[in-house]
Amino acid sequence: MTCISDALRPASLTVGFTTVLASLCTGHAALADTAPAAGVTATGIRPTSSRPPEKAAIHHVTLPHSPDWGAFNARKGAAAGFGTVGGFGQARWAEDWSDIVNTPPEQRRNDWFNRLKYIPLTDKGDIWLSISGEERLRYAFENQPQMGTAGKTNASRVLLRSQYGADLHLGEHVRAYAEFLWGDAGGSNYYGYQTGVQRERLDLQQGILEVKGRMLGARMGVIGGRQIFLDAPVTMQSARDLTNAQQSWDGFRGYAVWKSFRLDLFDFMQTNKLPRNVFADGTNYNARMYGIYTSTALPKFSVMGQKSQVFADVFFIGYLFNGASAALATTTGTQAGSTRRDNIGARMWGNVGPFDISLTGVFQGGEFRPASGGATRAVRAYAVNGTLGWTAKSLKAKPSIALQGDLFSGGSYHSQDGAVGTFATPYFPLPYYNDVTLALTSQNLVGIGPVITAAPLANLRLKLHVPVFWRESTQDAVYGTGKIYSWRNGLLGGFIGTTPQTQLAWNFAPHWTWTHDIAGFVASQGMHRAGAKDGAFYMQTMEFKF
């Protein structure tokens, strides 16, 4: 687990911000990234829909520059399991720009970069290439990072990322994609840059080969190689896009999408970002994720005169990992070891009339093996996450208000041989879901608070989230992203504090987005007495993407 994640995993502007603003209430697995703001597409070619796609009810809509997944086009294609796509995708290989052929030439000429999105290599056009790119400059300031435990104050970080990809389509059934990354980082009083996820020499960020086709009435495919994986609850795993280097995986996935049911099988090892030489990233064989994810589109219905649809997801996600992220809290520090976590879960989400709903439950079993020997301990942990939101679609700004509640089980640092009760999230939960500062993460945590979003202009998004947090177990530690805080017996009571956070995202021109995130941590009296400090966080991001 990387220390940089503890402090900064800034968000990508188009990532996190618009989707968080537009589909925040659903909390879907692809909540991290999204396309340009409503009505402003990546190419200047507007969708045919008369209303912004992210505000439309969940039903079959056609997405620009994306495969047609039928009912699973919901939430800008996130329901299909490949992340959001609406012009640009979270995973750039999830885009399909072949539809630009049917766009009138005068519209294609509105954007110079359209000529790079579909480059035919044969007269028939069955072999074609698409080029994508991103330049991102980010600044973040933290006056008391990690609640004052980072050993730095008034930390300023400057992050620069260059990321370019080429997507080669060899007919209908074969596709190869390669994406290259270069990242640099500096600032003053900074910390955590030694982990390999901020400073990255030129390397392969993603490289896949996909074989696909139609079989048994479904769209099926196998994707092998290094890739971003987003078909998991955002409370458990994300693209880790706050850092320069996104979280990528080496392995394979197989998918099948029918009319109202889809299936995803996967087995991955995490990419090792620590090597800093050119094209030196390898595979981290100490971090594995595997499983199966299924989703069923239930029959459509109407409520209060609005089209409605609900999805029922059932999944199993297995983790195998060791190192710092697998350590358990003890009365005096931590216990090293390795662990297997078996996550069995279900999720019901969608829209019921004007209401957005999402309810997820996960039971986490498995075992923990101490590094120093001794008895293997069973794991018995769980998580429950839910949101209920309402959007005033008749108003110009489309304001939305939701209530988000989360519970991640905790254990006891006094126990040395009983079952482990602390829910584990080793693979970077989405920070925008609960705490953009990364001071807290989805372990031994109860949180509840309102989420308010609005779009006063077609290219301007606002969000306000005010979660209040408690420890689920007062016999367990406080956890940050990749960090177990040292406070134990001096920490009284379960109340941790609150982290009010707001975001403004301005898609001020095609391809350009400027995002501001402002947050603060206000600790409880018990946390203050233990040594925690209040803190302020500010981040701005300028991103150019084509």
PDB file of N, CA and C in Angstrom, residues 137-215:
ATOM      1  N   LEU A 137      -2.217  18.879 -15.008  1.00  0.00           N
ATOM      2  CA  LEU A 137      -1.411  19.597 -14.025  1.00  0.00           C
ATOM      3  C   LEU A 137      -2.249  19.786 -12.775  1.00  0.00           C
ATOM      4  N   ARG A 138      -1.690  19.376 -11.650  1.00  0.00           N
ATOM      5  CA  ARG A 138      -2.452  19.405 -10.403  1.00  0.00           C
ATOM      6  C   ARG A 138      -1.620  20.033  -9.291  1.00  0.00           C
ATOM      7  N   TYR A 139      -2.283  20.857  -8.463  1.00  0.00           N
ATOM      8  CA  TYR A 139      -1.656  21.437  -7.281  1.00  0.00           C
ATOM      9  C   TYR A 139      -2.523  21.103  -6.077  1.00  0.00           C
ATOM     10  N   ALA A 140      -1.889  20.671  -4.991  1.00  0.00           N
ATOM     11  CA  ALA A 140      -2.621  20.358  -3.768  1.00  0.00           C
ATOM     12  C   ALA A 140      -1.886  20.931  -2.576  1.00  0.00           C
ATOM     13  N   PHE A 141      -2.644  21.488  -1.638  1.00  0.00           N
ATOM     14  CA  PHE A 141      -2.095  22.053  -0.407  1.00  0.00           C
ATOM     15  C   PHE A 141      -2.776  21.397   0.784  1.00  0.00           C
ATOM     16  N   GLU A 142      -1.984  20.983   1.768  1.00  0.00           N
ATOM     17  CA  GLU A 142      -2.503  20.405   3.010  1.00  0.00           C
ATOM     18  C   GLU A 142      -1.729  21.010   4.173  1.00  0.00           C
ATOM     19  N   ASN A 143      -2.439  21.647   5.105  1.00  0.00           N
ATOM     20  CA  ASN A 143      -1.695  22.253   6.212  1.00  0.00           C
ATOM     21  C   ASN A 143      -1.396  21.265   7.330  1.00  0.00           C
ATOM     22  N   GLN A 144      -2.216  20.193   7.477  1.00  0.00           N
ATOM     23  CA  GLN A 144      -1.959  19.152   8.472  1.00  0.00           C
ATOM     24  C   GLN A 144      -2.303  17.791   7.845  1.00  0.00           C
ATOM     25  N   PRO A 145      -1.480  17.330   6.907  1.00  0.00           N
ATOM     26  CA  PRO A 145      -1.822  16.069   6.235  1.00  0.00           C
ATOM     27  C   PRO A 145      -1.866  14.901   7.204  1.00  0.00           C
ATOM     28  N   GLN A 146      -2.771  13.972   6.926  1.00  0.00           N
ATOM     29  CA  GLN A 146      -2.972  12.773   7.735  1.00  0.00           C
ATOM     30  C   GLN A 146      -3.225  13.128   9.196  1.00  0.00           C
ATOM     31  N   MET A 147      -4.084  14.135   9.395  1.00  0.00           N
ATOM     32  CA  MET A 147      -4.458  14.585  10.741  1.00  0.00           C
ATOM     33  C   MET A 147      -3.238  15.013  11.554  1.00  0.00           C
ATOM     34  N   GLY A 148      -2.211  15.504  10.862  1.00  0.00           N
ATOM     35  CA  GLY A 148      -1.018  15.985  11.544  1.00  0.00           C
ATOM     36  C   GLY A 148       0.040  14.942  11.803  1.00  0.00           C
ATOM     37  N   THR A 149      -0.107  13.734  11.254  1.00  0.00           N
ATOM     38  CA  THR A 149       0.843  12.654  11.531  1.00  0.00           C
ATOM     39  C   THR A 149       1.842  12.415  10.403  1.00  0.00           C
ATOM     40  N   ALA A 150       1.790  13.187   9.335  1.00  0.00           N
ATOM     41  CA  ALA A 150       2.652  12.927   8.179  1.00  0.00           C
ATOM     42  C   ALA A 150       4.075  13.407   8.380  1.00  0.00           C
ATOM     43  N   GLY A 151       4.323  14.166   9.459  1.00  0.00           N
ATOM     44  CA  GLY A 151       5.655  14.721   9.668  1.00  0.00           C
ATOM     45  C   GLY A 151       5.930  15.955   8.850  1.00  0.00           C
ATOM     46  N   LYS A 152       4.927  16.485   8.188  1.00  0.00           N
ATOM     47  CA  LYS A 152       5.041  17.698   7.381  1.00  0.00           C
ATOM     48  C   LYS A 152       3.861  18.613   7.694  1.00  0.00           C
ATOM     49  N   THR A 153       4.085  19.897   7.587  1.00  0.00           N
ATOM     50  CA  THR A 153       2.986  20.868   7.677  1.00  0.00           C
ATOM     51  C   THR A 153       3.058  21.773   6.452  1.00  0.00           C
ATOM     52  N   ASN A 154       1.895  22.312   6.094  1.00  0.00           N
ATOM     53  CA  ASN A 154       1.800  23.198   4.934  1.00  0.00           C
ATOM     54  C   ASN A 154       2.479  22.568   3.708  1.00  0.00           C
ATOM     55  N   ALA A 155       2.082  21.349   3.435  1.00  0.00           N
ATOM     56  CA  ALA A 155       2.649  20.613   2.305  1.00  0.00           C
ATOM     57  C   ALA A 155       2.013  21.086   1.003  1.00  0.00           C
ATOM     58  N   SER A 156       2.840  21.431   0.041  1.00  0.00           N
ATOM     59  CA  SER A 156       2.376  21.809  -1.298  1.00  0.00           C
ATOM     60  C   SER A 156       2.894  20.786  -2.299  1.00  0.00           C
ATOM     61  N   ARG A 157       2.008  20.279  -3.112  1.00  0.00           N
ATOM     62  CA  ARG A 157       2.370  19.270  -4.101  1.00  0.00           C
ATOM     63  C   ARG A 157       2.016  19.768  -5.494  1.00  0.00           C
ATOM     64  N   VAL A 158       2.904  19.535  -6.416  1.00  0.00           N
ATOM     65  CA  VAL A 158       2.659  19.846  -7.822  1.00  0.00           C
ATOM     66  C   VAL A 158       2.863  18.558  -8.608  1.00  0.00           C
ATOM     67  N   LEU A 159       1.857  18.159  -9.354  1.00  0.00           N
ATOM     68  CA  LEU A 159       1.877  16.891 -10.085  1.00  0.00           C
ATOM     69  C   LEU A 159       1.608  17.152 -11.559  1.00  0.00           C
ATOM     70  N   LEU A 160       2.402  16.515 -12.402  1.00  0.00           N
ATOM     71  CA  LEU A 160       2.226  16.645 -13.846  1.00  0.00           C
ATOM     72  C   LEU A 160       2.169  15.257 -14.448  1.00  0.00           C
ATOM     73  N   ARG A 161       1.141  14.996 -15.243  1.00  0.00           N
ATOM     74  CA  ARG A 161       0.958  13.694 -15.867  1.00  0.00           C
ATOM     75  C   ARG A 161       0.744  13.847 -17.365  1.00  0.00           C
ATOM     76  N   SER A 162       1.469  13.037 -18.128  1.00  0.00           N
ATOM     77  CA  SER A 162       1.263  12.933 -19.577  1.00  0.00           C
ATOM     78  C   SER A 162       0.911  11.482 -19.875  1.00  0.00           C
ATOM     79  N   GLN A 163      -0.215  11.280 -20.547  1.00  0.00           N
ATOM     80  CA  GLN A 163      -0.699   9.922 -20.781  1.00  0.00           C
ATOM     81  C   GLN A 163      -1.284   9.843 -22.191  1.00  0.00           C
ATOM     82  N   TYR A 164      -0.734   8.944 -23.022  1.00  0.00           N
ATOM     83  CA  TYR A 164      -1.155   8.857 -24.416  1.00  0.00           C
ATOM     84  C   TYR A 164      -1.384   7.395 -24.788  1.00  0.00           C
ATOM     85  N   GLY A 165      -2.436   7.165 -25.592  1.00  0.00           N
ATOM     86  CA  GLY A 165      -2.791   5.803 -25.958  1.00  0.00           C
ATOM     87  C   GLY A 165      -3.102   5.662 -27.433  1.00  0.00           C
ATOM     88  N   ALA A 166      -2.964   4.435 -27.928  1.00  0.00           N
ATOM     89  CA  ALA A 166      -3.307   4.096 -29.316  1.00  0.00           C
ATOM     90  C   ALA A 166      -4.153   2.832 -29.293  1.00  0.00           C
ATOM     91  N   ASP A 167      -5.308   2.890 -29.955  1.00  0.00           N
ATOM     92  CA  ASP A 167      -6.281   1.799 -29.966  1.00  0.00           C
ATOM     93  C   ASP A 167      -6.403   1.279 -31.401  1.00  0.00           C
ATOM     94  N   LEU A 168      -5.900   0.059 -31.648  1.00  0.00           N
ATOM     95  CA  LEU A 168      -5.886  -0.511 -32.986  1.00  0.00           C
ATOM     96  C   LEU A 168      -6.968  -1.576 -33.101  1.00  0.00           C
ATOM     97  N   HIS A 169      -7.920  -1.378 -34.019  1.00  0.00           N
ATOM     98  CA  HIS A 169      -9.004  -2.326 -34.268  1.00  0.00           C
ATOM     99  C   HIS A 169      -8.692  -3.128 -35.525  1.00  0.00           C
ATOM    100  N   LEU A 170      -8.591  -4.441 -35.372  1.00  0.00           N
ATOM    101  CA  LEU A 170      -8.288  -5.341 -36.485  1.00  0.00           C
ATOM    102  C   LEU A 170      -9.559  -6.099 -36.848  1.00  0.00           C
ATOM    103  N   GLY A 171     -10.434  -5.444 -37.595  1.00  0.00           N
ATOM    104  CA  GLY A 171     -11.723  -6.033 -37.905  1.00  0.00           C
ATOM    105  C   GLY A 171     -12.665  -5.956 -36.715  1.00  0.00           C
ATOM    106  N   GLU A 172     -13.694  -6.797 -36.729  1.00  0.00           N
ATOM    107  CA  GLU A 172     -14.713  -6.753 -35.683  1.00  0.00           C
ATOM    108  C   GLU A 172     -14.313  -7.488 -34.415  1.00  0.00           C
ATOM    109  N   HIS A 173     -13.341  -8.390 -34.503  1.00  0.00           N
ATOM    110  CA  HIS A 173     -13.144  -9.343 -33.421  1.00  0.00           C
ATOM    111  C   HIS A 173     -11.834  -9.199 -32.655  1.00  0.00           C
ATOM    112  N   VAL A 174     -10.919  -8.388 -33.117  1.00  0.00           N
ATOM    113  CA  VAL A 174      -9.627  -8.267 -32.436  1.00  0.00           C
ATOM    114  C   VAL A 174      -9.289  -6.795 -32.272  1.00  0.00           C
ATOM    115  N   ARG A 175      -8.768  -6.471 -31.095  1.00  0.00           N
ATOM    116  CA  ARG A 175      -8.375  -5.085 -30.830  1.00  0.00           C
ATOM    117  C   ARG A 175      -7.162  -5.079 -29.899  1.00  0.00           C
ATOM    118  N   ALA A 176      -6.201  -4.198 -30.139  1.00  0.00           N
ATOM    119  CA  ALA A 176      -5.029  -4.041 -29.288  1.00  0.00           C
ATOM    120  C   ALA A 176      -4.945  -2.588 -28.847  1.00  0.00           C
ATOM    121  N   TYR A 177      -4.608  -2.382 -27.572  1.00  0.00           N
ATOM    122  CA  TYR A 177      -4.522  -1.027 -27.036  1.00  0.00           C
ATOM    123  C   TYR A 177      -3.245  -0.894 -26.222  1.00  0.00           C
ATOM    124  N   ALA A 178      -2.531   0.196 -26.407  1.00  0.00           N
ATOM    125  CA  ALA A 178      -1.332   0.496 -25.623  1.00  0.00           C
ATOM    126  C   ALA A 178      -1.421   1.935 -25.127  1.00  0.00           C
ATOM    127  N   GLU A 179      -1.090   2.129 -23.845  1.00  0.00           N
ATOM    128  CA  GLU A 179      -1.142   3.456 -23.231  1.00  0.00           C
ATOM    129  C   GLU A 179       0.160   3.686 -22.473  1.00  0.00           C
ATOM    130  N   PHE A 180       0.755   4.848 -22.686  1.00  0.00           N
ATOM    131  CA  PHE A 180       2.056   5.163 -22.099  1.00  0.00           C
ATOM    132  C   PHE A 180       1.927   6.353 -21.157  1.00  0.00           C
ATOM    133  N   LEU A 181       2.699   6.292 -20.081  1.00  0.00           N
ATOM    134  CA  LEU A 181       2.579   7.283 -19.006  1.00  0.00           C
ATOM    135  C   LEU A 181       3.944   7.859 -18.668  1.00  0.00           C
ATOM    136  N   TRP A 182       3.962   9.157 -18.419  1.00  0.00           N
ATOM    137  CA  TRP A 182       5.117   9.833 -17.823  1.00  0.00           C
ATOM    138  C   TRP A 182       4.578  10.770 -16.756  1.00  0.00           C
ATOM    139  N   GLY A 183       5.168  10.717 -15.557  1.00  0.00           N
ATOM    140  CA  GLY A 183       4.688  11.558 -14.475  1.00  0.00           C
ATOM    141  C   GLY A 183       5.834  12.174 -13.702  1.00  0.00           C
ATOM    142  N   ASP A 184       5.643  13.418 -13.262  1.00  0.00           N
ATOM    143  CA  ASP A 184       6.640  14.098 -12.444  1.00  0.00           C
ATOM    144  C   ASP A 184       5.935  14.780 -11.285  1.00  0.00           C
ATOM    145  N   ALA A 185       6.683  15.050 -10.228  1.00  0.00           N
ATOM    146  CA  ALA A 185       6.090  15.630  -9.029  1.00  0.00           C
ATOM    147  C   ALA A 185       7.131  16.451  -8.286  1.00  0.00           C
ATOM    148  N   GLY A 186       6.691  17.544  -7.679  1.00  0.00           N
ATOM    149  CA  GLY A 186       7.562  18.405  -6.888  1.00  0.00           C
ATOM    150  C   GLY A 186       6.750  19.161  -5.862  1.00  0.00           C
ATOM    151  N   GLY A 187       7.250  20.317  -5.450  1.00  0.00           N
ATOM    152  CA  GLY A 187       6.534  21.123  -4.463  1.00  0.00           C
ATOM    153  C   GLY A 187       7.417  21.476  -3.295  1.00  0.00           C
ATOM    154  N   SER A 188       6.782  21.774  -2.163  1.00  0.00           N
ATOM    155  CA  SER A 188       7.506  22.105  -0.939  1.00  0.00           C
ATOM    156  C   SER A 188       6.879  21.357   0.228  1.00  0.00           C
ATOM    157  N   ASN A 189       7.723  20.876   1.123  1.00  0.00           N
ATOM    158  CA  ASN A 189       7.275  20.083   2.276  1.00  0.00           C
ATOM    159  C   ASN A 189       6.440  18.874   1.836  1.00  0.00           C
ATOM    160  N   TYR A 190       6.723  18.367   0.651  1.00  0.00           N
ATOM    161  CA  TYR A 190       5.944  17.245   0.147  1.00  0.00           C
ATOM    162  C   TYR A 190       6.406  15.949   0.802  1.00  0.00           C
ATOM    163  N   TYR A 191       5.650  14.889   0.592  1.00  0.00           N
ATOM    164  CA  TYR A 191       5.966  13.593   1.186  1.00  0.00           C
ATOM    165  C   TYR A 191       5.316  12.497   0.351  1.00  0.00           C
ATOM    166  N   GLY A 192       5.811  11.261   0.484  1.00  0.00           N
ATOM    167  CA  GLY A 192       5.190  10.124  -0.168  1.00  0.00           C
ATOM    168  C   GLY A 192       5.566   9.914  -1.616  1.00  0.00           C
ATOM    169  N   TYR A 193       6.505  10.679  -2.150  1.00  0.00           N
ATOM    170  CA  TYR A 193       6.839  10.546  -3.559  1.00  0.00           C
ATOM    171  C   TYR A 193       7.723   9.334  -3.843  1.00  0.00           C
ATOM    172  N   GLN A 194       8.163   8.643  -2.810  1.00  0.00           N
ATOM    173  CA  GLN A 194       9.067   7.507  -3.011  1.00  0.00           C
ATOM    174  C   GLN A 194       8.330   6.230  -3.390  1.00  0.00           C
ATOM    175  N   THR A 195       7.032   6.275  -3.507  1.00  0.00           N
ATOM    176  CA  THR A 195       6.265   5.036  -3.681  1.00  0.00           C
ATOM    177  C   THR A 195       6.088   4.616  -5.135  1.00  0.00           C
ATOM    178  N   GLY A 196       6.442   5.462  -6.082  1.00  0.00           N
ATOM    179  CA  GLY A 196       6.352   5.073  -7.484  1.00  0.00           C
ATOM    180  C   GLY A 196       5.055   5.420  -8.165  1.00  0.00           C
ATOM    181  N   VAL A 197       4.097   5.998  -7.470  1.00  0.00           N
ATOM    182  CA  VAL A 197       2.819   6.304  -8.106  1.00  0.00           C
ATOM    183  C   VAL A 197       2.677   7.783  -8.458  1.00  0.00           C
ATOM    184  N   GLN A 198       3.715   8.590  -8.188  1.00  0.00           N
ATOM    185  CA  GLN A 198       3.695   9.997  -8.571  1.00  0.00           C
ATOM    186  C   GLN A 198       4.786  10.297  -9.589  1.00  0.00           C
ATOM    187  N   ARG A 199       6.009   9.885  -9.289  1.00  0.00           N
ATOM    188  CA  ARG A 199       7.127  10.085 -10.215  1.00  0.00           C
ATOM    189  C   ARG A 199       7.314   8.807 -11.030  1.00  0.00           C
ATOM    190  N   GLU A 200       7.044   8.917 -12.297  1.00  0.00           N
ATOM    191  CA  GLU A 200       7.061   7.732 -13.156  1.00  0.00           C
ATOM    192  C   GLU A 200       7.757   8.086 -14.459  1.00  0.00           C
ATOM    193  N   ARG A 201       8.879   7.416 -14.728  1.00  0.00           N
ATOM    194  CA  ARG A 201       9.493   7.576 -16.038  1.00  0.00           C
ATOM    195  C   ARG A 201       8.626   6.886 -17.086  1.00  0.00           C
ATOM    196  N   LEU A 202       8.921   7.133 -18.338  1.00  0.00           N
ATOM    197  CA  LEU A 202       8.092   6.589 -19.415  1.00  0.00           C
ATOM    198  C   LEU A 202       7.902   5.090 -19.233  1.00  0.00           C
ATOM    199  N   ASP A 203       6.636   4.666 -19.185  1.00  0.00           N
ATOM    200  CA  ASP A 203       6.353   3.257 -18.975  1.00  0.00           C
ATOM    201  C   ASP A 203       4.996   2.907 -19.564  1.00  0.00           C
ATOM    202  N   LEU A 204       4.753   1.596 -19.652  1.00  0.00           N
ATOM    203  CA  LEU A 204       3.479   1.105 -20.169  1.00  0.00           C
ATOM    204  C   LEU A 204       2.461   1.128 -19.040  1.00  0.00           C
ATOM    205  N   GLN A 205       1.483   2.002 -19.138  1.00  0.00           N
ATOM    206  CA  GLN A 205       0.430   2.076 -18.138  1.00  0.00           C
ATOM    207  C   GLN A 205      -0.643   1.014 -18.396  1.00  0.00           C
ATOM    208  N   GLN A 206      -1.031   0.849 -19.647  1.00  0.00           N
ATOM    209  CA  GLN A 206      -1.971  -0.197 -20.030  1.00  0.00           C
ATOM    210  C   GLN A 206      -1.536  -0.793 -21.367  1.00  0.00           C
ATOM    211  N   GLY A 207      -1.743  -2.098 -21.501  1.00  0.00           N
ATOM    212  CA  GLY A 207      -1.460  -2.764 -22.764  1.00  0.00           C
ATOM    213  C   GLY A 207      -2.298  -4.028 -22.840  1.00  0.00           C
ATOM    214  N   ILE A 208      -3.293  -4.051 -23.722  1.00  0.00           N
ATOM    215  CA  ILE A 208      -4.241  -5.167 -23.755  1.00  0.00           C
ATOM    216  C   ILE A 208      -4.400  -5.711 -25.155  1.00  0.00           C
ATOM    217  N   LEU A 209      -4.837  -6.963 -25.220  1.00  0.00           N
ATOM    218  CA  LEU A 209      -5.303  -7.582 -26.455  1.00  0.00           C
ATOM    219  C   LEU A 209      -6.697  -8.123 -26.167  1.00  0.00           C
ATOM    220  N   GLU A 210      -7.660  -7.729 -26.965  1.00  0.00           N
ATOM    221  CA  GLU A 210      -9.047  -8.165 -26.775  1.00  0.00           C
ATOM    222  C   GLU A 210      -9.504  -8.975 -27.982  1.00  0.00           C
ATOM    223  N   VAL A 211     -10.114 -10.106 -27.709  1.00  0.00           N
ATOM    224  CA  VAL A 211     -10.774 -10.920 -28.729  1.00  0.00           C
ATOM    225  C   VAL A 211     -12.252 -10.965 -28.363  1.00  0.00           C
ATOM    226  N   LYS A 212     -13.128 -10.605 -29.287  1.00  0.00           N
ATOM    227  CA  LYS A 212     -14.533 -10.463 -28.961  1.00  0.00           C
ATOM    228  C   LYS A 212     -15.404 -10.935 -30.107  1.00  0.00           C
ATOM    229  N   GLY A 213     -16.676 -11.142 -29.813  1.00  0.00           N
ATOM    230  CA  GLY A 213     -17.631 -11.573 -30.821  1.00  0.00           C
ATOM    231  C   GLY A 213     -18.973 -11.849 -30.183  1.00  0.00           C
ATOM    232  N   ARG A 214     -19.878 -12.418 -30.957  1.00  0.00           N
ATOM    233  CA  ARG A 214     -21.206 -12.766 -30.466  1.00  0.00           C
ATOM    234  C   ARG A 214     -21.328 -14.282 -30.368  1.00  0.00           C
ATOM    235  N   MET A 215     -21.829 -14.733 -29.218  1.00  0.00           N
ATOM    236  CA  MET A 215     -21.976 -16.155 -28.986  1.00  0.00           C
ATOM    237  C   MET A 215     -23.075 -16.360 -27.956  1.00  0.00           C
TER     238      MET A 215
END
